[in-house]
Tab-separated table of C-alpha atoms in Angstrom:
chain	number	residue	atom	x	y	z
A	28	MET	CA	-11.816	-20.859	1.157
A	29	LYS	CA	-10.531	-17.624	2.553
A	30	ILE	CA	-9.122	-14.627	0.722
A	31	GLU	CA	-5.703	-15.352	2.237
A	32	ASP	CA	-5.565	-18.478	0.038
A	33	PHE	CA	-5.396	-16.244	-3.044
A	34	MET	CA	-2.671	-13.831	-1.885
A	35	LEU	CA	0.491	-13.655	-3.928
A	36	PRO	CA	3.770	-14.433	-2.158
A	37	CYS	CA	6.488	-11.789	-2.145
A	38	PRO	CA	9.210	-12.932	-4.601
A	39	SER	CA	11.873	-10.968	-2.730
A	40	LYS	CA	11.045	-12.618	0.562
A	41	LYS	CA	10.559	-16.033	-1.001
A	42	PHE	CA	13.779	-16.196	-3.009
A	43	LEU	CA	16.115	-13.826	-1.172
A	44	GLY	CA	14.716	-13.937	2.346
A	45	ILE	CA	14.521	-10.128	2.448
A	46	GLU	CA	11.274	-8.224	2.843
A	47	CYS	CA	10.583	-5.610	0.186
A	48	PHE	CA	9.135	-2.123	0.675
A	49	GLY	CA	5.645	-3.414	-0.117
A	50	CYS	CA	5.568	-6.504	2.096
A	51	GLY	CA	2.322	-6.580	4.042
A	52	THR	CA	0.291	-4.610	1.504
A	53	GLN	CA	-2.155	-7.368	0.632
A	54	ARG	CA	-2.796	-8.337	4.222
A	55	ALA	CA	-3.189	-4.698	5.255
A	56	ILE	CA	-5.805	-4.098	2.555
A	57	VAL	CA	-7.716	-7.183	3.702
A	58	LEU	CA	-7.556	-5.890	7.295
A	59	VAL	CA	-8.960	-2.519	6.179
A	60	PHE	CA	-11.894	-4.228	4.472
A	61	GLU	CA	-12.469	-6.310	7.615
A	62	GLY	CA	-12.622	-3.098	9.662
A	63	LYS	CA	-9.382	-3.677	11.578
A	64	PHE	CA	-7.926	-0.246	10.864
A	65	ALA	CA	-5.231	-0.101	13.549
A	66	GLU	CA	-3.960	-3.578	12.687
A	67	ALA	CA	-3.823	-2.604	9.018
A	68	PHE	CA	-1.750	0.460	9.847
A	69	HIS	CA	0.668	-1.596	11.947
A	70	MET	CA	0.980	-4.183	9.177
A	71	PHE	CA	1.682	-1.615	6.441
A	72	PRO	CA	1.626	2.101	7.388
A	73	ALA	CA	1.169	3.294	3.810
A	74	VAL	CA	-2.087	1.381	3.327
A	75	TYR	CA	-4.352	4.423	3.579
A	76	THR	CA	-2.345	6.602	1.203
A	77	LEU	CA	-2.134	3.640	-1.160
A	78	LEU	CA	-5.919	3.189	-1.156
A	79	LEU	CA	-6.345	6.924	-1.685
A	80	PHE	CA	-3.876	6.772	-4.573
A	81	PHE	CA	-5.742	3.882	-6.213
A	82	GLY	CA	-9.014	5.756	-5.728
A	83	PHE	CA	-7.633	8.748	-7.612
A	84	VAL	CA	-6.265	6.478	-10.353
A	85	VAL	CA	-9.777	5.084	-10.871
A	86	LEU	CA	-11.213	8.601	-10.732
A	87	ASN	CA	-8.666	9.713	-13.326
A	88	PHE	CA	-9.894	7.024	-15.727
A	89	LEU	CA	-13.575	7.713	-15.071
A	90	ASP	CA	-13.484	11.521	-15.099
A	91	ARG	CA	-11.617	12.585	-18.232
A	92	LYS	CA	-12.689	16.239	-17.904
A	93	ARG	CA	-10.387	16.917	-14.965
A	94	ASN	CA	-6.673	16.386	-14.676
A	95	TYR	CA	-5.628	14.509	-11.534
A	96	GLY	CA	-1.950	14.329	-12.496
A	97	GLN	CA	-0.653	16.616	-9.759
A	98	VAL	CA	-2.704	14.858	-7.087
A	99	LEU	CA	-1.444	11.470	-8.278
A	100	ILE	CA	2.177	12.640	-8.240
A	101	PHE	CA	1.761	14.111	-4.753
A	102	LEU	CA	0.157	10.919	-3.428
A	103	ALA	CA	2.822	8.755	-5.092
A	104	ILE	CA	5.593	10.777	-3.434
A	105	ILE	CA	3.893	10.704	-0.019
A	106	ASN	CA	3.221	6.984	-0.340
A	107	SER	CA	6.824	6.276	-1.358
A	108	LEU	CA	8.190	8.270	1.564
A	109	ILE	CA	5.957	6.459	4.048
A	110	MET	CA	6.988	3.095	2.590
A	111	VAL	CA	10.707	3.889	2.810
A	112	PHE	CA	10.548	5.326	6.333
A	113	SER	CA	8.399	2.478	7.653
A	114	TYR	CA	10.698	-0.108	6.041
A	115	PHE	CA	13.788	1.304	7.723
A	116	TYR	CA	11.939	1.837	11.001
A	117	LYS	CA	10.737	-1.779	11.013
A	118	HIS	CA	14.183	-3.221	10.289
A	119	PHE	CA	16.540	-0.949	12.163
A	120	PHE	CA	14.652	0.320	15.233
């Protein structure tokens, strides 16, 4: 069995035939862990900011002494902007 056997299908793409803003996330994360960094970026350009965001979310739960709220908001905004721009770039250019 491979990890691709356990990936969740995108409901938007499955039922509507339209890719969502997060399509390619799972495959991109797998590519990062396999060491295929350029392929991961081409699959889903926001993969690195997303991994950084999740890292700070975990750090926020582990380190209660510090407040990571502003960093999380900043990373969420940056990640959202990259997702929106890459979505429109992929579909219209």
